[in-house]
């Protein structure tokens, strides 16, 4: 039975750090990074919300064994409000589930995407982080949620298609939406050297053709415990806290907590935009 979290408006004006986790290509471990980063940040004492922004093929709730009665499709249909669908995840992480196998959710308009983003303003609880787990590809949905975040964390792995798709996504976000800064995480690597080589490949092509700054976050090693944790429907950092990938993901959380808030609003629709304005 879902336990709905009480997040009635409290008048909080503290800005929320919003991070979009993306990658272009599917299968790079993006959702696993999103889930474990969220829990690792929570373990550090932060209040964290995780949005499953793969609206048509959602799987965060399934990955954690948290079947949800209501999701974002019910918010869009007017059956309930956003705060009614938020559920408890591991270590206090609040999860906003999306729907799975619903084609019309994957084909929402830009106005509907904006409506979801603005709906987060009703959440008055004093959150520290919102982690947005985007879908694969370079769809309007991915672009809408990514450009509404303050930081973009791009997950790549050692496959030519991963580098190509990550570059293509960055190209769209940079040229069409003026996003100039990307954080890069190499995932499922066989060595730290391999991670650096993956970043060098991506950085090389970006430096040639785009006006962007890339920040290398390091790498997460290939780890059999990731598969075991998924089979258990548990987060890796809880199921196998001392595993190599867990240690790397906890290190990632410590880096992320130090990222500064932006000095100015971006000029387009953002999550919790009114809080950015309020603190100026």
Short mmCIF file of C-alpha atoms in Angstrom, two decimals:
data_model
loop_
_atom_site.label_atom_id
_atom_site.label_comp_id
_atom_site.label_asym_id
_atom_site.label_seq_id
_atom_site.Cartn_x
_atom_site.Cartn_y
_atom_site.Cartn_z
CA UNK A 1 0.00 0.00 0.00
CA UNK A 2 1.41 3.38 -0.99
CA UNK A 3 2.13 5.81 1.79
CA UNK A 4 1.43 9.32 0.57
CA UNK A 5 3.74 11.98 1.90
CA UNK A 6 2.28 15.14 3.37
CA UNK A 7 3.95 17.98 1.49
CA UNK A 8 1.48 20.75 2.10
CA UNK A 9 2.75 24.23 1.22
CA UNK A 10 4.88 25.68 3.99
CA UNK A 11 5.89 28.96 2.40
CA UNK A 12 9.49 27.80 2.05
CA UNK A 13 11.59 29.98 -0.24
CA UNK A 14 14.87 28.12 -0.02
CA UNK A 15 16.06 27.34 -3.56
CA UNK A 16 16.08 23.69 -4.62
CA UNK A 17 19.06 22.32 -6.54
CA UNK A 18 17.64 20.60 -9.64
CA UNK A 19 19.82 18.10 -11.52
CA UNK A 20 18.75 16.40 -14.74
CA UNK A 21 20.38 13.00 -15.25
CA UNK A 22 20.48 12.22 -18.94
CA UNK A 23 22.60 10.44 -21.52
CA UNK A 24 21.00 10.32 -24.95
CA UNK A 25 21.43 6.58 -25.41
CA UNK A 26 19.41 4.04 -23.46
CA UNK A 27 21.19 1.32 -21.50
CA UNK A 28 23.97 3.48 -20.05
CA UNK A 29 22.71 3.05 -16.47
CA UNK A 30 21.14 6.47 -16.16
CA UNK A 31 18.24 5.43 -13.92
CA UNK A 32 20.55 3.44 -11.67
CA UNK A 33 22.72 6.54 -11.27
CA UNK A 34 19.64 8.70 -10.57
CA UNK A 35 18.27 6.35 -7.91
CA UNK A 36 21.56 5.80 -6.11
CA UNK A 37 22.63 9.43 -6.30
CA UNK A 38 19.31 10.41 -4.74
CA UNK A 39 19.70 7.95 -1.88
CA UNK A 40 23.38 8.80 -1.35
CA UNK A 41 22.48 12.49 -1.06
CA UNK A 42 19.76 11.60 1.42
CA UNK A 43 22.27 9.59 3.45
CA UNK A 44 24.37 12.77 3.64
CA UNK A 45 21.45 14.47 5.37
CA UNK A 46 19.77 16.26 2.46
CA UNK A 47 16.06 16.24 1.65
CA UNK A 48 15.79 14.72 -1.79
CA UNK A 49 13.04 14.18 -4.34
CA UNK A 50 13.43 11.94 -7.38
CA UNK A 51 11.26 12.59 -10.44
CA UNK A 52 10.84 9.73 -12.89
CA UNK A 53 10.68 11.84 -16.05
CA UNK A 54 10.53 8.92 -18.48
CA UNK A 55 6.81 9.51 -18.80
CA UNK A 56 6.01 6.62 -21.12
CA UNK A 57 8.38 3.93 -19.83
CA UNK A 58 8.77 4.75 -16.16
CA UNK A 59 10.71 2.25 -14.04
CA UNK A 60 12.04 3.95 -10.90
CA UNK A 61 9.19 2.59 -8.75
CA UNK A 62 9.64 -0.90 -10.22
CA UNK A 63 13.41 -0.79 -9.69
CA UNK A 64 12.83 -0.10 -6.00
CA UNK A 65 9.88 -2.44 -5.54
CA UNK A 66 7.48 0.43 -4.89
CA UNK A 67 4.39 -0.07 -7.04
CA UNK A 68 2.43 3.17 -7.19
CA UNK A 69 -1.33 3.51 -7.32
CA UNK A 70 -1.20 7.00 -8.84
CA UNK A 71 1.36 8.73 -11.05
CA UNK A 72 1.86 11.81 -13.20
CA UNK A 73 -0.79 10.69 -15.68
CA UNK A 74 -3.40 11.09 -12.92
CA UNK A 75 -2.10 14.57 -12.17
CA UNK A 76 -2.44 15.57 -15.82
CA UNK A 77 -5.96 14.13 -16.00
CA UNK A 78 -6.96 16.18 -12.97
CA UNK A 79 -7.69 13.15 -10.78
CA UNK A 80 -5.22 14.30 -8.11
CA UNK A 81 -2.54 16.84 -7.36
CA UNK A 82 1.20 16.34 -7.53
CA UNK A 83 1.57 16.09 -3.75
CA UNK A 84 -0.95 13.22 -3.73
CA UNK A 85 1.24 10.88 -5.78
CA UNK A 86 4.57 11.32 -3.97
CA UNK A 87 5.67 8.11 -2.26
CA UNK A 88 8.34 7.17 0.27
CA UNK A 89 11.52 5.66 -1.12
CA UNK A 90 14.60 4.30 0.65
CA UNK A 91 16.21 6.51 3.26
CA UNK A 92 13.47 9.13 3.05
CA UNK A 93 13.83 9.92 -0.65
CA UNK A 94 10.53 11.18 -2.04
CA UNK A 95 9.64 9.70 -5.42
CA UNK A 96 7.36 11.14 -8.08
CA UNK A 97 6.34 8.15 -10.23
CA UNK A 98 5.39 8.35 -13.88
CA UNK A 99 3.36 5.90 -15.97
CA UNK A 100 4.67 2.96 -17.95
CA UNK A 101 3.35 1.67 -21.25
CA UNK A 102 1.20 4.75 -21.84
CA UNK A 103 1.90 6.15 -25.28
CA UNK A 104 0.01 9.41 -24.83
CA UNK A 105 2.23 10.26 -21.84
CA UNK A 106 5.28 9.94 -24.08
CA UNK A 107 3.70 12.31 -26.60
CA UNK A 108 2.78 15.26 -24.41
CA UNK A 109 2.97 18.77 -25.80
CA UNK A 110 5.45 21.43 -24.68
CA UNK A 111 2.61 23.12 -22.80
CA UNK A 112 1.88 19.90 -20.90
CA UNK A 113 5.58 19.49 -20.06
CA UNK A 114 5.58 23.06 -18.75
CA UNK A 115 2.50 22.26 -16.67
CA UNK A 116 4.29 19.37 -14.97
CA UNK A 117 7.35 21.53 -14.27
CA UNK A 118 5.26 24.34 -12.82
CA UNK A 119 3.24 21.88 -10.70
CA UNK A 120 6.32 21.38 -8.54
CA UNK A 121 5.85 24.90 -7.25
CA UNK A 122 2.96 23.59 -5.14
CA UNK A 123 5.45 21.57 -3.12
CA UNK A 124 6.28 23.72 -0.14
CA UNK A 125 8.46 21.31 1.76
CA UNK A 126 12.02 22.47 2.26
CA UNK A 127 13.70 20.24 -0.32
CA UNK A 128 17.42 20.45 -1.01
CA UNK A 129 17.63 18.46 -4.24
CA UNK A 130 15.35 17.40 -7.07
CA UNK A 131 16.91 14.67 -9.24
CA UNK A 132 15.22 14.35 -12.63
CA UNK A 133 15.69 10.98 -14.31
CA UNK A 134 15.05 11.73 -17.98
CA UNK A 135 14.13 9.33 -20.77
CA UNK A 136 16.54 8.07 -23.42
CA UNK A 137 16.81 9.86 -26.74
CA UNK A 138 16.53 13.51 -27.72
CA UNK A 139 12.78 13.94 -27.61
CA UNK A 140 10.89 17.12 -26.76
CA UNK A 141 10.19 15.54 -23.36
CA UNK A 142 13.90 15.06 -22.63
CA UNK A 143 14.75 18.59 -23.77
CA UNK A 144 11.92 20.16 -21.74
CA UNK A 145 12.92 18.52 -18.47
CA UNK A 146 16.66 18.96 -19.02
CA UNK A 147 16.50 22.67 -19.79
CA UNK A 148 14.27 23.18 -16.73
CA UNK A 149 17.11 21.95 -14.47
CA UNK A 150 20.07 23.97 -13.24
CA UNK A 151 22.66 21.26 -13.85
CA UNK A 152 22.88 18.51 -16.45
CA UNK A 153 24.60 15.26 -15.50
CA UNK A 154 25.36 13.25 -18.65
CA UNK A 155 25.98 9.52 -18.20
CA UNK A 156 28.15 7.82 -20.84
CA UNK A 157 29.71 4.40 -21.25
CA UNK A 158 32.36 2.82 -23.45
CA UNK A 159 30.26 2.38 -26.58
CA UNK A 160 30.57 4.46 -29.75
CA UNK A 161 26.80 5.00 -29.81
CA UNK A 162 26.90 6.33 -26.24
CA UNK A 163 29.48 8.98 -27.16
CA UNK A 164 27.61 9.85 -30.35
CA UNK A 165 24.22 10.15 -28.66
CA UNK A 166 25.58 12.14 -25.71
CA UNK A 167 27.20 14.57 -28.14
CA UNK A 168 23.98 14.85 -30.17
CA UNK A 169 21.98 15.68 -27.03
CA UNK A 170 24.54 18.28 -25.96
CA UNK A 171 24.46 19.78 -29.44
CA UNK A 172 20.68 20.28 -29.31
CA UNK A 173 20.77 21.68 -25.78
CA UNK A 174 23.68 24.00 -26.58
CA UNK A 175 22.68 25.31 -30.01
CA UNK A 176 18.93 25.48 -29.53
CA UNK A 177 18.64 26.22 -25.81
CA UNK A 178 21.95 27.89 -24.89
CA UNK A 179 22.99 25.34 -22.26
CA UNK A 180 26.76 25.67 -21.99
CA UNK A 181 27.77 23.52 -19.00
CA UNK A 182 27.55 19.75 -18.69
CA UNK A 183 28.78 17.36 -16.02
CA UNK A 184 29.96 14.00 -17.37
CA UNK A 185 30.00 10.65 -15.56
CA UNK A 186 31.57 7.58 -17.15
CA UNK A 187 29.59 4.51 -16.10
CA UNK A 188 30.28 0.76 -16.11
CA UNK A 189 33.99 1.20 -16.82
CA UNK A 190 36.64 -1.49 -16.49
CA UNK A 191 39.19 0.98 -15.07
CA UNK A 192 39.51 4.62 -14.11
CA UNK A 193 41.76 5.05 -17.14
CA UNK A 194 38.94 3.85 -19.39
CA UNK A 195 36.68 6.46 -17.81
CA UNK A 196 39.16 9.22 -18.58
CA UNK A 197 39.47 7.99 -22.16
CA UNK A 198 35.69 8.06 -22.63
CA UNK A 199 35.60 11.63 -21.35
CA UNK A 200 38.49 12.60 -23.62
CA UNK A 201 36.62 11.32 -26.67
CA UNK A 202 33.47 13.26 -25.79
CA UNK A 203 35.39 16.35 -24.76
CA UNK A 204 37.39 16.31 -27.98
CA UNK A 205 34.39 16.42 -30.28
CA UNK A 206 32.55 18.94 -28.09
CA UNK A 207 35.53 21.29 -28.03
CA UNK A 208 35.71 21.18 -31.81
CA UNK A 209 32.09 21.89 -32.60
CA UNK A 210 30.26 23.27 -29.55
CA UNK A 211 30.57 26.21 -27.18
CA UNK A 212 30.36 24.18 -23.97
CA UNK A 213 32.27 23.46 -20.78
CA UNK A 214 32.48 19.85 -19.66
CA UNK A 215 33.17 18.88 -16.05
CA UNK A 216 34.41 15.33 -15.58
CA UNK A 217 32.89 13.76 -12.45
CA UNK A 218 34.91 10.57 -12.61
CA UNK A 219 33.69 7.05 -13.23
CA UNK A 220 31.60 4.24 -11.79
CA UNK A 221 33.18 0.80 -12.22
CA UNK A 222 31.49 -2.19 -13.74
CA UNK A 223 30.14 -4.09 -10.76
CA UNK A 224 28.24 -7.36 -10.64
CA UNK A 225 26.47 -6.11 -7.52
CA UNK A 226 24.50 -3.64 -9.63
CA UNK A 227 22.67 -6.49 -11.33
CA UNK A 228 22.16 -8.26 -7.99
CA UNK A 229 20.66 -5.13 -6.44
CA UNK A 230 18.27 -4.68 -9.37
CA UNK A 231 17.10 -8.28 -9.01
CA UNK A 232 16.47 -7.63 -5.32
CA UNK A 233 14.61 -4.38 -6.23
CA UNK A 234 16.97 -2.53 -3.92
CA UNK A 235 19.21 0.47 -4.41
CA UNK A 236 22.86 -0.52 -4.78
CA UNK A 237 24.08 1.90 -2.09
CA UNK A 238 21.75 0.22 0.42
CA UNK A 239 21.98 -3.40 -0.72
CA UNK A 240 25.77 -3.45 -1.23
CA UNK A 241 27.13 -0.28 0.41
CA UNK A 242 30.77 -1.38 0.25
CA UNK A 243 30.76 -2.50 -3.37
CA UNK A 244 33.04 -0.62 -5.81
CA UNK A 245 30.14 1.02 -7.67
CA UNK A 246 28.48 2.06 -4.37
CA UNK A 247 31.66 3.74 -3.21
CA UNK A 248 31.91 5.61 -6.52
CA UNK A 249 28.27 6.75 -6.37
CA UNK A 250 28.68 7.98 -2.79
CA UNK A 251 31.74 9.91 -3.93
CA UNK A 252 29.61 11.39 -6.72
CA UNK A 253 27.04 12.57 -4.15
CA UNK A 254 29.76 14.35 -2.17
CA UNK A 255 30.83 16.19 -5.33
CA UNK A 256 27.25 17.10 -6.24
CA UNK A 257 26.50 18.55 -2.80
CA UNK A 258 29.20 21.16 -3.41
CA UNK A 259 27.76 22.48 -6.67
CA UNK A 260 26.68 26.12 -6.24
CA UNK A 261 23.22 27.43 -7.00
CA UNK A 262 23.02 29.50 -10.20
CA UNK A 263 23.29 33.26 -9.72
CA UNK A 264 20.51 34.02 -12.18
CA UNK A 265 17.37 32.38 -13.57
CA UNK A 266 17.84 31.05 -17.08
CA UNK A 267 14.98 32.99 -18.64
CA UNK A 268 12.86 29.95 -19.50
CA UNK A 269 10.63 27.68 -17.46
CA UNK A 270 12.47 26.06 -14.56
CA UNK A 271 11.60 23.82 -11.64
CA UNK A 272 10.99 25.94 -8.51
CA UNK A 273 11.79 29.09 -10.49
CA UNK A 274 9.93 31.29 -7.99
CA UNK A 275 12.36 30.21 -5.27
CA UNK A 276 15.34 31.35 -7.33
CA UNK A 277 13.69 34.73 -7.73
CA UNK A 278 12.74 34.90 -4.05
CA UNK A 279 16.32 34.66 -2.79
CA UNK A 280 17.67 37.51 -4.95
#
